[in-house]
Amino acid sequence: LAIFDALTAFILAILKHLPKSRVDFADIDPKVLRGIKISARQNKITASRYRLIRSDILKNVRGAYDAVVANPPYIATAKRNRVQTSVLKYEPRNALFGGRDGLRFIKALIKTAPRHLTPNGVLWMEFGPSEKRAIEKLFATAHYRDVQFHKDQYGRWRYVAAKRPE
């Protein structure tokens, strides 16, 4: 299952090069879902290998997955003035801002993802570097296993992989 817009190219590349893979894409924005459909068609990925689900977080998603990959909105509204003008100009606000502390959608995802992960399923999630400590606590409180944080090419904490709680 993939919940995002910016990671679409990566997931489509997986579909293209791993012919037995299947992916469900979930996003609240119908424009994002239409864009995924167009990109899949352009990459000659048959519609039987993916499904588009309009959903806020995982509300309309059914089933269990080996991986949930998410790029939730994670910028704190208080940091709005630090966001590049070009980003504000082209990205929808609801794809950027995660509430007062930036954790609104991250908290919801950490809470609901276990219901959608297979026993050894992994939640992969992008986040803002300043949120690492808070996210560590959220995963610990939710009893996720094997939580691993990773840095981006600039040496900043950027994403996390965590196995479903037992």
PDB file of C-alpha atoms in Angstrom:
ATOM      1  CA  LEU A   1       0.000   0.000   0.000  1.00  0.00           C
ATOM      2  CA  ALA A   2       1.339   3.448  -0.823  1.00  0.00           C
ATOM      3  CA  ILE A   3      -0.067   6.660   0.622  1.00  0.00           C
ATOM      4  CA  PHE A   4       1.579   9.676  -0.948  1.00  0.00           C
ATOM      5  CA  ASP A   5       2.003  11.799  -3.962  1.00  0.00           C
ATOM      6  CA  ALA A   6       5.753  12.554  -4.097  1.00  0.00           C
ATOM      7  CA  LEU A   7       6.796   8.889  -3.918  1.00  0.00           C
ATOM      8  CA  THR A   8       4.665   7.845  -6.872  1.00  0.00           C
ATOM      9  CA  ALA A   9       7.564   7.574  -9.325  1.00  0.00           C
ATOM     10  CA  PHE A  10       9.478   5.277  -6.982  1.00  0.00           C
ATOM     11  CA  ILE A  11       6.543   2.927  -6.462  1.00  0.00           C
ATOM     12  CA  LEU A  12       5.705   2.917 -10.171  1.00  0.00           C
ATOM     13  CA  ALA A  13       9.329   1.964 -10.887  1.00  0.00           C
ATOM     14  CA  ILE A  14       8.955  -0.987  -8.518  1.00  0.00           C
ATOM     15  CA  LEU A  15       5.798  -2.050 -10.347  1.00  0.00           C
ATOM     16  CA  LYS A  16       7.498  -1.710 -13.700  1.00  0.00           C
ATOM     17  CA  HIS A  17      10.583  -3.744 -12.770  1.00  0.00           C
ATOM     18  CA  LEU A  18       9.011  -6.353 -10.466  1.00  0.00           C
ATOM     19  CA  PRO A  19       6.309  -7.857 -12.661  1.00  0.00           C
ATOM     20  CA  LYS A  20       4.694  -9.933  -9.897  1.00  0.00           C
ATOM     21  CA  SER A  21       4.233  -6.992  -7.542  1.00  0.00           C
ATOM     22  CA  ARG A  22       0.893  -5.318  -6.827  1.00  0.00           C
ATOM     23  CA  VAL A  23       0.308  -1.961  -5.166  1.00  0.00           C
ATOM     24  CA  ASP A  24      -2.670  -0.119  -3.767  1.00  0.00           C
ATOM     25  CA  PHE A  25      -2.320   3.666  -3.864  1.00  0.00           C
ATOM     26  CA  ALA A  26      -4.300   5.676  -1.328  1.00  0.00           C
ATOM     27  CA  ASP A  27      -4.665   9.438  -1.249  1.00  0.00           C
ATOM     28  CA  ILE A  28      -7.401  11.844  -0.249  1.00  0.00           C
ATOM     29  CA  ASP A  29      -6.909  13.998  -3.349  1.00  0.00           C
ATOM     30  CA  PRO A  30      -8.619  12.660  -6.505  1.00  0.00           C
ATOM     31  CA  LYS A  31      -6.187  14.702  -8.651  1.00  0.00           C
ATOM     32  CA  VAL A  32      -3.270  12.759  -7.191  1.00  0.00           C
ATOM     33  CA  LEU A  33      -5.018   9.475  -7.937  1.00  0.00           C
ATOM     34  CA  ARG A  34      -5.718  10.564 -11.526  1.00  0.00           C
ATOM     35  CA  GLY A  35      -2.026  11.494 -11.890  1.00  0.00           C
ATOM     36  CA  ILE A  36      -0.986   8.053 -10.661  1.00  0.00           C
ATOM     37  CA  LYS A  37      -3.306   6.413 -13.183  1.00  0.00           C
ATOM     38  CA  ILE A  38      -1.859   8.492 -16.019  1.00  0.00           C
ATOM     39  CA  SER A  39       1.734   7.739 -14.932  1.00  0.00           C
ATOM     40  CA  ALA A  40       0.979   4.026 -14.681  1.00  0.00           C
ATOM     41  CA  ARG A  41      -0.504   4.031 -18.180  1.00  0.00           C
ATOM     42  CA  GLN A  42       2.523   5.918 -19.559  1.00  0.00           C
ATOM     43  CA  ASN A  43       4.781   3.299 -17.973  1.00  0.00           C
ATOM     44  CA  LYS A  44       2.724   0.459 -19.471  1.00  0.00           C
ATOM     45  CA  ILE A  45       1.669  -0.890 -16.074  1.00  0.00           C
ATOM     46  CA  THR A  46      -1.597  -2.774 -16.429  1.00  0.00           C
ATOM     47  CA  ALA A  47      -4.507  -1.674 -14.283  1.00  0.00           C
ATOM     48  CA  SER A  48      -4.789  -5.174 -12.777  1.00  0.00           C
ATOM     49  CA  ARG A  49      -1.491  -4.586 -10.921  1.00  0.00           C
ATOM     50  CA  TYR A  50      -2.593  -1.558  -8.951  1.00  0.00           C
ATOM     51  CA  ARG A  51      -5.646  -0.145  -7.270  1.00  0.00           C
ATOM     52  CA  LEU A  52      -6.511   3.485  -6.524  1.00  0.00           C
ATOM     53  CA  ILE A  53      -8.254   4.192  -3.216  1.00  0.00           C
ATOM     54  CA  ARG A  54      -9.553   7.593  -2.188  1.00  0.00           C
ATOM     55  CA  SER A  55      -8.882   7.681   1.524  1.00  0.00           C
ATOM     56  CA  ASP A  56      -7.897   9.952   4.377  1.00  0.00           C
ATOM     57  CA  ILE A  57      -4.975   8.103   5.968  1.00  0.00           C
ATOM     58  CA  LEU A  58      -6.198   4.475   5.948  1.00  0.00           C
ATOM     59  CA  LYS A  59      -9.919   5.003   6.518  1.00  0.00           C
ATOM     60  CA  ASN A  60     -11.122   3.417   3.262  1.00  0.00           C
ATOM     61  CA  VAL A  61      -8.359   0.831   2.970  1.00  0.00           C
ATOM     62  CA  ARG A  62      -9.167  -2.852   3.512  1.00  0.00           C
ATOM     63  CA  GLY A  63      -6.687  -5.687   3.852  1.00  0.00           C
ATOM     64  CA  ALA A  64      -3.177  -6.320   5.123  1.00  0.00           C
ATOM     65  CA  TYR A  65       0.047  -5.406   3.349  1.00  0.00           C
ATOM     66  CA  ASP A  66       3.704  -6.361   3.577  1.00  0.00           C
ATOM     67  CA  ALA A  67       4.554  -2.665   3.452  1.00  0.00           C
ATOM     68  CA  VAL A  68       2.808   0.648   3.880  1.00  0.00           C
ATOM     69  CA  VAL A  69       4.839   3.506   2.388  1.00  0.00           C
ATOM     70  CA  ALA A  70       3.738   7.001   3.353  1.00  0.00           C
ATOM     71  CA  ASN A  71       4.724  10.596   2.886  1.00  0.00           C
ATOM     72  CA  PRO A  72       2.206  12.279   5.185  1.00  0.00           C
ATOM     73  CA  PRO A  73       1.961  16.047   5.599  1.00  0.00           C
ATOM     74  CA  TYR A  74       4.495  16.801   8.358  1.00  0.00           C
ATOM     75  CA  ILE A  75       5.289  20.512   8.402  1.00  0.00           C
ATOM     76  CA  ALA A  76       4.116  22.269  11.559  1.00  0.00           C
ATOM     77  CA  THR A  77       1.806  25.176  10.746  1.00  0.00           C
ATOM     78  CA  ALA A  78       4.020  27.341  12.961  1.00  0.00           C
ATOM     79  CA  LYS A  79       6.870  26.751  10.463  1.00  0.00           C
ATOM     80  CA  ARG A  80       4.828  27.891   7.458  1.00  0.00           C
ATOM     81  CA  ASN A  81       7.046  30.966   6.987  1.00  0.00           C
ATOM     82  CA  ARG A  82      10.116  28.696   6.530  1.00  0.00           C
ATOM     83  CA  VAL A  83       8.662  26.845   3.541  1.00  0.00           C
ATOM     84  CA  GLN A  84      10.084  27.855   0.162  1.00  0.00           C
ATOM     85  CA  THR A  85       7.789  30.069  -1.893  1.00  0.00           C
ATOM     86  CA  SER A  86       8.021  27.696  -4.858  1.00  0.00           C
ATOM     87  CA  VAL A  87       6.787  24.815  -2.685  1.00  0.00           C
ATOM     88  CA  LEU A  88       3.860  26.865  -1.402  1.00  0.00           C
ATOM     89  CA  LYS A  89       3.046  27.908  -4.956  1.00  0.00           C
ATOM     90  CA  TYR A  90       2.823  24.408  -6.449  1.00  0.00           C
ATOM     91  CA  GLU A  91       2.001  21.998  -3.623  1.00  0.00           C
ATOM     92  CA  PRO A  92      -1.491  21.767  -2.103  1.00  0.00           C
ATOM     93  CA  ARG A  93      -1.527  23.008   1.502  1.00  0.00           C
ATOM     94  CA  ASN A  94      -3.151  19.781   2.708  1.00  0.00           C
ATOM     95  CA  ALA A  95      -0.144  17.834   1.337  1.00  0.00           C
ATOM     96  CA  LEU A  96       2.306  19.911   3.390  1.00  0.00           C
ATOM     97  CA  PHE A  97       0.984  20.868   6.802  1.00  0.00           C
ATOM     98  CA  GLY A  98       0.430  18.352   9.584  1.00  0.00           C
ATOM     99  CA  GLY A  99      -1.204  20.512  12.223  1.00  0.00           C
ATOM    100  CA  ARG A 100       0.241  22.665  14.945  1.00  0.00           C
ATOM    101  CA  ASP A 101       3.143  20.312  15.742  1.00  0.00           C
ATOM    102  CA  GLY A 102       3.375  18.666  12.311  1.00  0.00           C
ATOM    103  CA  LEU A 103       2.448  15.283  13.783  1.00  0.00           C
ATOM    104  CA  ARG A 104      -1.321  15.131  13.234  1.00  0.00           C
ATOM    105  CA  PHE A 105      -1.209  12.696  10.308  1.00  0.00           C
ATOM    106  CA  ILE A 106       1.873  10.863  11.574  1.00  0.00           C
ATOM    107  CA  LYS A 107       0.105  10.058  14.862  1.00  0.00           C
ATOM    108  CA  ALA A 108      -2.951   8.792  12.995  1.00  0.00           C
ATOM    109  CA  LEU A 109      -0.840   6.677  10.658  1.00  0.00           C
ATOM    110  CA  ILE A 110       1.200   5.097  13.462  1.00  0.00           C
ATOM    111  CA  LYS A 111      -2.025   4.307  15.302  1.00  0.00           C
ATOM    112  CA  THR A 112      -3.937   2.784  12.372  1.00  0.00           C
ATOM    113  CA  ALA A 113      -1.195   1.138  10.278  1.00  0.00           C
ATOM    114  CA  PRO A 114      -0.901  -2.056  12.389  1.00  0.00           C
ATOM    115  CA  ARG A 115      -4.426  -3.074  11.307  1.00  0.00           C
ATOM    116  CA  HIS A 116      -3.201  -2.961   7.710  1.00  0.00           C
ATOM    117  CA  LEU A 117       0.156  -4.697   8.078  1.00  0.00           C
ATOM    118  CA  THR A 118       0.878  -8.426   7.828  1.00  0.00           C
ATOM    119  CA  PRO A 119       2.570  -9.916  10.942  1.00  0.00           C
ATOM    120  CA  ASN A 120       6.038  -8.887   9.686  1.00  0.00           C
ATOM    121  CA  GLY A 121       4.762  -5.903   7.719  1.00  0.00           C
ATOM    122  CA  VAL A 122       6.730  -2.663   7.764  1.00  0.00           C
ATOM    123  CA  LEU A 123       5.578   0.943   7.889  1.00  0.00           C
ATOM    124  CA  TRP A 124       7.935   3.190   5.892  1.00  0.00           C
ATOM    125  CA  MET A 125       7.357   6.878   6.471  1.00  0.00           C
ATOM    126  CA  GLU A 126       8.966  10.153   5.516  1.00  0.00           C
ATOM    127  CA  PHE A 127       9.133  12.942   8.107  1.00  0.00           C
ATOM    128  CA  GLY A 128      10.794  16.250   8.870  1.00  0.00           C
ATOM    129  CA  PRO A 129      14.184  15.994  10.617  1.00  0.00           C
ATOM    130  CA  SER A 130      13.063  18.016  13.642  1.00  0.00           C
ATOM    131  CA  GLU A 131      10.326  15.445  14.397  1.00  0.00           C
ATOM    132  CA  LYS A 132      12.617  12.441  14.950  1.00  0.00           C
ATOM    133  CA  ARG A 133      12.489  12.444  18.768  1.00  0.00           C
ATOM    134  CA  ALA A 134       8.727  12.799  18.896  1.00  0.00           C
ATOM    135  CA  ILE A 135       8.303  10.038  16.311  1.00  0.00           C
ATOM    136  CA  GLU A 136      10.635   7.731  18.259  1.00  0.00           C
ATOM    137  CA  LYS A 137       8.350   8.155  21.275  1.00  0.00           C
ATOM    138  CA  LEU A 138       5.223   7.528  19.209  1.00  0.00           C
ATOM    139  CA  PHE A 139       6.606   4.266  17.823  1.00  0.00           C
ATOM    140  CA  ALA A 140       7.770   3.146  21.286  1.00  0.00           C
ATOM    141  CA  THR A 141       4.367   3.914  22.824  1.00  0.00           C
ATOM    142  CA  ALA A 142       2.658   1.968  20.007  1.00  0.00           C
ATOM    143  CA  HIS A 143       5.090  -0.969  20.538  1.00  0.00           C
ATOM    144  CA  TYR A 144       6.413  -1.156  16.983  1.00  0.00           C
ATOM    145  CA  ARG A 145       9.394  -3.487  16.499  1.00  0.00           C
ATOM    146  CA  ASP A 146      12.764  -2.926  14.859  1.00  0.00           C
ATOM    147  CA  VAL A 147      12.327   0.825  14.402  1.00  0.00           C
ATOM    148  CA  GLN A 148      15.099   2.130  12.145  1.00  0.00           C
ATOM    149  CA  PHE A 149      15.649   5.774  11.286  1.00  0.00           C
ATOM    150  CA  HIS A 150      17.526   6.737   8.128  1.00  0.00           C
ATOM    151  CA  LYS A 151      19.202   9.898   6.885  1.00  0.00           C
ATOM    152  CA  ASP A 152      18.813  11.483   3.471  1.00  0.00           C
ATOM    153  CA  GLN A 153      21.658  12.370   1.111  1.00  0.00           C
ATOM    154  CA  TYR A 154      22.270  15.577   3.109  1.00  0.00           C
ATOM    155  CA  GLY A 155      22.760  13.753   6.401  1.00  0.00           C
ATOM    156  CA  ARG A 156      19.363  14.752   7.864  1.00  0.00           C
ATOM    157  CA  TRP A 157      16.964  12.301   9.480  1.00  0.00           C
ATOM    158  CA  ARG A 158      14.304  11.829   6.817  1.00  0.00           C
ATOM    159  CA  TYR A 159      12.525   8.477   6.958  1.00  0.00           C
ATOM    160  CA  VAL A 160      11.784   5.576   9.252  1.00  0.00           C
ATOM    161  CA  ALA A 161      10.979   1.891   8.821  1.00  0.00           C
ATOM    162  CA  ALA A 162       9.194   0.074  11.653  1.00  0.00           C
ATOM    163  CA  LYS A 163       7.742  -3.421  11.917  1.00  0.00           C
ATOM    164  CA  ARG A 164       4.186  -3.935  13.040  1.00  0.00           C
ATOM    165  CA  PRO A 165       3.711  -4.424  16.781  1.00  0.00           C
ATOM    166  CA  GLU A 166       3.126  -8.052  17.855  1.00  0.00           C
TER     167      GLU A 166
END
